[in-house]
mmCIF file of C-alpha atoms and ligand atoms in Angstrom:
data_model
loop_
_atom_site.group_PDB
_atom_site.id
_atom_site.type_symbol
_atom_site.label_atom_id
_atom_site.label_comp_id
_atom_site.label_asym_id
_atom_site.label_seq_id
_atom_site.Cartn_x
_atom_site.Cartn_y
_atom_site.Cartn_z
ATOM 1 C CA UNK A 747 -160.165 29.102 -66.132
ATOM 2 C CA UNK A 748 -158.967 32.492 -64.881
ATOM 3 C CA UNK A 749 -162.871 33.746 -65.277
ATOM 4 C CA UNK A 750 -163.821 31.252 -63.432
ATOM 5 C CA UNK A 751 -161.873 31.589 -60.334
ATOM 6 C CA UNK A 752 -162.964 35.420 -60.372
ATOM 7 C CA UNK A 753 -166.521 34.393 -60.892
ATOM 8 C CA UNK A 754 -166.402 32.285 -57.610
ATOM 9 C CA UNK A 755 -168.435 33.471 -55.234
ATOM 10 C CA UNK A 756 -166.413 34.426 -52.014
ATOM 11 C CA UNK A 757 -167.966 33.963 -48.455
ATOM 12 C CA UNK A 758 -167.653 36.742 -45.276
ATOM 13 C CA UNK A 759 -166.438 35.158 -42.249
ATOM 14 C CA UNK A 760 -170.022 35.769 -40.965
ATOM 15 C CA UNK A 761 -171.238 33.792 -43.555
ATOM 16 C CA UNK A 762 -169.786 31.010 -43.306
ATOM 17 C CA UNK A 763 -169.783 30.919 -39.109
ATOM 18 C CA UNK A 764 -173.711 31.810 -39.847
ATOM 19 C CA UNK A 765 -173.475 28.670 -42.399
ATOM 20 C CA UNK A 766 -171.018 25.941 -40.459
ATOM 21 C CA UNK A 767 -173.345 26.698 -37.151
ATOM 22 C CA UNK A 768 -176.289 25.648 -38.963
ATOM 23 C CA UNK A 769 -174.193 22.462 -40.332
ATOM 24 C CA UNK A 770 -173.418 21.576 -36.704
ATOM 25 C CA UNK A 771 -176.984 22.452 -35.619
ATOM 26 C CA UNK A 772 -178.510 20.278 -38.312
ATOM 27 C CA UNK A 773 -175.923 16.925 -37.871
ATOM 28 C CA UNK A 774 -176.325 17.254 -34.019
ATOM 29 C CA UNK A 775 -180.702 16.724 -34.666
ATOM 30 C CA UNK A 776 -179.698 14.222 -37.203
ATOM 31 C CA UNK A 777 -177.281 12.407 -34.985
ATOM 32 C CA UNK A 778 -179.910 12.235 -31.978
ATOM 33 C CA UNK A 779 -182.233 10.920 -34.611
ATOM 34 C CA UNK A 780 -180.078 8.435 -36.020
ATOM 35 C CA UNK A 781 -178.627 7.251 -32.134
ATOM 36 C CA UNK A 782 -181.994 6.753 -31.440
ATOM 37 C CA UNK A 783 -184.029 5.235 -34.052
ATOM 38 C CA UNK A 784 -187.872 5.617 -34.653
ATOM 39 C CA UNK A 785 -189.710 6.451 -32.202
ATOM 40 C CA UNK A 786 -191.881 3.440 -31.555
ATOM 41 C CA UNK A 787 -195.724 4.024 -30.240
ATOM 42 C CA UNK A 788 -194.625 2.045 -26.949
ATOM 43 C CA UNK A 789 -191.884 4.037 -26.330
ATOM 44 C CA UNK A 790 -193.343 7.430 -26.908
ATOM 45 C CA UNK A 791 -195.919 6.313 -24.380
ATOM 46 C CA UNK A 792 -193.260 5.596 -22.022
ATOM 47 C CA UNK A 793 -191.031 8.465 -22.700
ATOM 48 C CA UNK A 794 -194.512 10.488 -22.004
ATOM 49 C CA UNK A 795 -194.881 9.205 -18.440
ATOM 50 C CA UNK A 796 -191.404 9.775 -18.006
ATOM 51 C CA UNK A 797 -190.664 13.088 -19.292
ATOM 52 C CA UNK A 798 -192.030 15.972 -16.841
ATOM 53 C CA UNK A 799 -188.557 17.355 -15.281
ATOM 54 C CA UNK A 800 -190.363 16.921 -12.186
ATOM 55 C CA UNK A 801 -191.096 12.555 -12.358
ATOM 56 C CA UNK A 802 -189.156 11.761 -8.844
ATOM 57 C CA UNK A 803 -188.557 14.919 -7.767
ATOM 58 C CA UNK A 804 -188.064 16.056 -3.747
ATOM 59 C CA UNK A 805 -188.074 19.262 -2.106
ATOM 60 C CA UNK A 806 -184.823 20.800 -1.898
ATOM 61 C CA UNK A 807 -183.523 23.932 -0.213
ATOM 62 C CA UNK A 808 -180.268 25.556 -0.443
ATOM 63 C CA UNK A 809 -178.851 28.704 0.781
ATOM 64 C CA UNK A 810 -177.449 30.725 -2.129
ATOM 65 C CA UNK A 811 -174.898 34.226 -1.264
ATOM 66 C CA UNK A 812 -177.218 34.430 2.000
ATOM 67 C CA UNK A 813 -180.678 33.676 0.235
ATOM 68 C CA UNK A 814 -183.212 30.414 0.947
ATOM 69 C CA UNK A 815 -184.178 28.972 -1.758
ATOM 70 C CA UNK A 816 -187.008 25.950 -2.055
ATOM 71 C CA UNK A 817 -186.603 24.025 -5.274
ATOM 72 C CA UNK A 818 -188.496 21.177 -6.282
ATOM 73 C CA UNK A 819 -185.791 18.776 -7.961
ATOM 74 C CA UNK A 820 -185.182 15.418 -9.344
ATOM 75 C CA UNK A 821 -182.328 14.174 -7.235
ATOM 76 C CA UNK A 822 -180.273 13.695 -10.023
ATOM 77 C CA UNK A 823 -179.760 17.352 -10.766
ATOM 78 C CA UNK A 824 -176.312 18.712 -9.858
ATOM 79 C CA UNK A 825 -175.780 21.930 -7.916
ATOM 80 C CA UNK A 826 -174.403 23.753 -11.188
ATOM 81 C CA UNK A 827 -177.279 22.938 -13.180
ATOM 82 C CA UNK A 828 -179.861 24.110 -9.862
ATOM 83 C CA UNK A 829 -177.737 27.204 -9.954
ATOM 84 C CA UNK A 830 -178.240 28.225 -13.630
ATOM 85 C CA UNK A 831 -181.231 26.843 -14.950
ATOM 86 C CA UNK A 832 -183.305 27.206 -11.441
ATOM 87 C CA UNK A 833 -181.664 30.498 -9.717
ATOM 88 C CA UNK A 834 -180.819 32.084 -13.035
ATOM 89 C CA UNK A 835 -177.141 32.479 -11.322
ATOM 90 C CA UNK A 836 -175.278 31.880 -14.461
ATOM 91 C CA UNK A 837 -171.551 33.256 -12.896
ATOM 92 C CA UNK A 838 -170.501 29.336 -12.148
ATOM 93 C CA UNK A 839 -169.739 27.928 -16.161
ATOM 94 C CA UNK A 840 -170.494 24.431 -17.232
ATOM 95 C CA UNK A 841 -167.630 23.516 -19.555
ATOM 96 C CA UNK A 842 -166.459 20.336 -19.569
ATOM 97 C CA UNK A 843 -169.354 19.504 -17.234
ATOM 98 C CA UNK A 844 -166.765 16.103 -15.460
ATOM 99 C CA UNK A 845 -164.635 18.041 -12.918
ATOM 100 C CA UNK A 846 -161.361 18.820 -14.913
ATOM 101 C CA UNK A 847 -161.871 22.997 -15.791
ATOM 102 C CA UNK A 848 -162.602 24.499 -12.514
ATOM 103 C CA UNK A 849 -165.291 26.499 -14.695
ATOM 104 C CA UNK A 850 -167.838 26.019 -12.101
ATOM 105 C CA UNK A 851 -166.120 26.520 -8.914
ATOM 106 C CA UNK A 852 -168.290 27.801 -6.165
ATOM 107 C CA UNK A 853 -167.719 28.332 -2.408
ATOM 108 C CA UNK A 854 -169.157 25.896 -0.276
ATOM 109 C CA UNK A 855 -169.023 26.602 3.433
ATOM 110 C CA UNK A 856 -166.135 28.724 2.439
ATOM 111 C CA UNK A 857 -164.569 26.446 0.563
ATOM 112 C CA UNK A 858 -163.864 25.797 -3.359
ATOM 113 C CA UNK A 859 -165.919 23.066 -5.048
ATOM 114 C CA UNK A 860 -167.099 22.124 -8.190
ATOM 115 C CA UNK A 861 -170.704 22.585 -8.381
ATOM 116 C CA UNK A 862 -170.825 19.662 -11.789
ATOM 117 C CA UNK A 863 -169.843 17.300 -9.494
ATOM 118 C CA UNK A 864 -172.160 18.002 -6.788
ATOM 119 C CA UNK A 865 -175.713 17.027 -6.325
ATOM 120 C CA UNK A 866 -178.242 19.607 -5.582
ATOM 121 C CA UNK A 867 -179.442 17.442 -2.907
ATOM 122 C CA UNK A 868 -176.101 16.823 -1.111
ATOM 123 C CA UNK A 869 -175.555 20.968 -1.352
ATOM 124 C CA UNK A 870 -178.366 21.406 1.682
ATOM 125 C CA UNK A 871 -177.378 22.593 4.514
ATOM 126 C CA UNK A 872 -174.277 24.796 3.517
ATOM 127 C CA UNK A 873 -173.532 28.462 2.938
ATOM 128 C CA UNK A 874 -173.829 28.156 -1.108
ATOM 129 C CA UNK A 875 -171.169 31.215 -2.122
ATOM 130 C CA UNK A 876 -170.983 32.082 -5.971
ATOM 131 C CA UNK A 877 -169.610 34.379 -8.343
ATOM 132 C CA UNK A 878 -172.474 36.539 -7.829
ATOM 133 C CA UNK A 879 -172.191 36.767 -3.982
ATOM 134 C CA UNK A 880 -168.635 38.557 -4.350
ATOM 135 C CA UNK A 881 -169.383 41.416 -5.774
ATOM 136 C CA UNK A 882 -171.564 43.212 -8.708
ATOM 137 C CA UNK A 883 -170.542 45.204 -11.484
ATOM 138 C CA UNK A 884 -171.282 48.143 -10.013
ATOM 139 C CA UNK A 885 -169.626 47.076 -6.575
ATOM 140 C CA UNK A 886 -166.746 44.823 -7.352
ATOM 141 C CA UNK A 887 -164.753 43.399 -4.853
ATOM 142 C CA UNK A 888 -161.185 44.327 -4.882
ATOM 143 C CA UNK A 889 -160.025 40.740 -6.001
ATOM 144 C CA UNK A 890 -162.497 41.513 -9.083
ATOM 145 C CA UNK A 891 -160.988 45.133 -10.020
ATOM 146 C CA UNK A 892 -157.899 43.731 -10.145
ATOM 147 C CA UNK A 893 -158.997 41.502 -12.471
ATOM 148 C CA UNK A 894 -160.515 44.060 -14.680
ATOM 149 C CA UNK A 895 -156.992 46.549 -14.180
ATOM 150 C CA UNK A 896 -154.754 43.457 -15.214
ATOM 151 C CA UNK A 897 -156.961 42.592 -18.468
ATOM 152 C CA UNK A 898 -157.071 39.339 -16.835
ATOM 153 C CA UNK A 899 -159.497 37.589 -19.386
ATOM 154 C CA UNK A 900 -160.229 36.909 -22.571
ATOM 155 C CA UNK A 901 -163.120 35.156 -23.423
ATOM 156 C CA UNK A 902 -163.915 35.252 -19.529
ATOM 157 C CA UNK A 903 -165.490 31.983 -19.719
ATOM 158 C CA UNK A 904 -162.991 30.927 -16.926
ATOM 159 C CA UNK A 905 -162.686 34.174 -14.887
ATOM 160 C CA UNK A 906 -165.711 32.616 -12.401
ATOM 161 C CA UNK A 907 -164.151 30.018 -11.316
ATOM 162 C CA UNK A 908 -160.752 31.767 -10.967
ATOM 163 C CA UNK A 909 -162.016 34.815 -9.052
ATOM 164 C CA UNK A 910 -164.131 32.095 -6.718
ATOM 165 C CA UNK A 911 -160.894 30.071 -6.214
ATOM 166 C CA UNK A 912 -158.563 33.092 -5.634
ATOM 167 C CA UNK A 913 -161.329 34.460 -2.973
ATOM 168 C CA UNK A 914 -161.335 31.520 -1.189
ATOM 169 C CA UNK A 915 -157.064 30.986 -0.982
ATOM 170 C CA UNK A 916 -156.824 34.627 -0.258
ATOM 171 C CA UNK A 917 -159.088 34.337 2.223
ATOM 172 C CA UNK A 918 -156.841 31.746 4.119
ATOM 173 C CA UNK A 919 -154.034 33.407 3.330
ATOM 174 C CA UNK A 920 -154.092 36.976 2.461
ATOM 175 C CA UNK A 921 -150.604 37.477 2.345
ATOM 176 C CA UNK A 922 -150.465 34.102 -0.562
ATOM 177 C CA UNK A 923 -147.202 34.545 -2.756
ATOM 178 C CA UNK A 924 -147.109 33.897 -6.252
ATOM 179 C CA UNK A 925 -146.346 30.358 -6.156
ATOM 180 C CA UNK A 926 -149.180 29.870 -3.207
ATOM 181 C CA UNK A 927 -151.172 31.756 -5.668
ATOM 182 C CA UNK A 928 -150.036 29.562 -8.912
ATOM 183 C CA UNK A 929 -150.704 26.362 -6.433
ATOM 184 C CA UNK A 930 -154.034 27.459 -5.580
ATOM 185 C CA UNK A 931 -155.233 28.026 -9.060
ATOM 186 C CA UNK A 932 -153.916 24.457 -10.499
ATOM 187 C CA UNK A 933 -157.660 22.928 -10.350
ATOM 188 C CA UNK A 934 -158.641 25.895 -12.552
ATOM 189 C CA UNK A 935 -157.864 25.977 -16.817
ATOM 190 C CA UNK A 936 -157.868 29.053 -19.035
ATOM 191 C CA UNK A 937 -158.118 27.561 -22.331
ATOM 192 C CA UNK A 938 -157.179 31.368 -23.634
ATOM 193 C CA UNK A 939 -153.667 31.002 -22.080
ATOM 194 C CA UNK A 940 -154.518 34.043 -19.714
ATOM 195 C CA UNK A 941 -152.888 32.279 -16.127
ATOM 196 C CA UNK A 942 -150.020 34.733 -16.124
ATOM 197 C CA UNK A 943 -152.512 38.022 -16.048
ATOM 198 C CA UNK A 944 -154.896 36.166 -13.644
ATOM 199 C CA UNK A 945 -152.097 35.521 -11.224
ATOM 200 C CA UNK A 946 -150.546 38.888 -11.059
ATOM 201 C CA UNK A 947 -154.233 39.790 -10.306
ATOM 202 C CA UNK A 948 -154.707 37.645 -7.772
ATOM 203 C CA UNK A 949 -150.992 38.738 -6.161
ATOM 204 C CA UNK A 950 -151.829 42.292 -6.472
ATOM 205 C CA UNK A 951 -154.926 41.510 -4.022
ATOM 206 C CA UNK A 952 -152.817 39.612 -1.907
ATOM 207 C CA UNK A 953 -150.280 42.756 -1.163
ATOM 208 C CA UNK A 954 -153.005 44.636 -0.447
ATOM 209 C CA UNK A 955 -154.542 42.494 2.394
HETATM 210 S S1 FES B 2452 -167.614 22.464 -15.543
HETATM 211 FE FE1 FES B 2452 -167.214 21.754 -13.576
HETATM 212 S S2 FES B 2452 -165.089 21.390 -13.539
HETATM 213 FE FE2 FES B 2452 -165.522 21.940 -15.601
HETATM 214 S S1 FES B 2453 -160.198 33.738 -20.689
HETATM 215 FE FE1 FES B 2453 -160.948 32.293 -22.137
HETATM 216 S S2 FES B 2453 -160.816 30.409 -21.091
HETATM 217 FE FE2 FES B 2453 -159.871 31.797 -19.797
#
């Protein structure tokens, strides 16, 4: 028995995240298969007439961190998914994709929104402000350093949407105290727990203004 447990095989952590991604890879193909049953002769025909990205589409332009941009889109498309998969702007996230994380937060007109919950369409018209438009890594913005000098991430899939909100409530009122700051951020979630670090951040901007 004792052989046998030192004969078993023992798997690196990269093994198995290498092996339990390829699980969830292969059930989520097997699940679309199974959710949608063969694939009939009809309904391949239809799903052939149907499928170019661009069936329905209009012309849409929107004005992206003081660029025009002319897009041809279904109307169904949602400013966050215009933004990544069109513009290649990839700062706003799509997490939970439903309004709840405040991943996606962009400026529009100014103003905090988030871009899963708006239509592409709808977004003409307004000064279209993300991530991107507030500073580079080679020319941060202040609120950014700040975020870098207060280790105010972890995974950073949130920090987007936190620096675009913080911007935008500093921006109304630079001299924001921490609970201004705290209230600000409350449509925003950092699933790594990092709110504390983000909010000194933020109130280390606001002395400075
Ligand atoms: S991805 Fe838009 S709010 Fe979460
Ligand atoms: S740093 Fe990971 S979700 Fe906020």
């Amino acid at each position: 028995m004792a052989e046998k447990k030192g004969k078993r095989k023992r798997l690196s952590r990269r093994q198995f995240i290498k092996g339990a991604g390829t699980a969830i890879a292969a059930a989520g193909v097997g699940g679309a298969i199974l959710a949608n049953g063969p694939r009939t002769e009809t309904r391949a025909k239809e799903e052939k007439k149907r499928t170019p990205a661009q069936a329905g589409a209009v012309d849409v332009t929107l004005k992206v961190n003081g660029e025009t941009h002319r897009l041809s889109l279904q109307p169904r498309v949602t400013l966050l998914d215009a933004l990544r998969d069109r513009l290649e702007l990839t700062g706003a996230k799509r997490i939970c994709d439903r309004g709840t994380c405040g991943g996606c937060t962009v400026l529009m007109d100014g103003k905090p929104i988030y871009a899963c919950l708006a239509l592409a369409v709808d977004a003409q018209g307004g000064e279209i402000t993300t991530v991107e438009g507030l500073g580079t890594p080679d020319a941060m913005s202040r609120l950014q350093k700040e975020f870098v000098e207060h280790d105010a991430l972890m995974c950073g899939f949130c920090t987007p949407g936190f620096v675009v909100t913080v911007h935008a409530a500093l921006k109304q009122n630079p001299n924001a105290s921490m609970n201004e700051i705290r209230e600000a951020c409350r449509g925003n979630i950092c699933r790594c727990g990092t709110f504390n670090r983000v909010f000194e951040a933020a109130y280390a901007t606001a002395k400075q203004m």
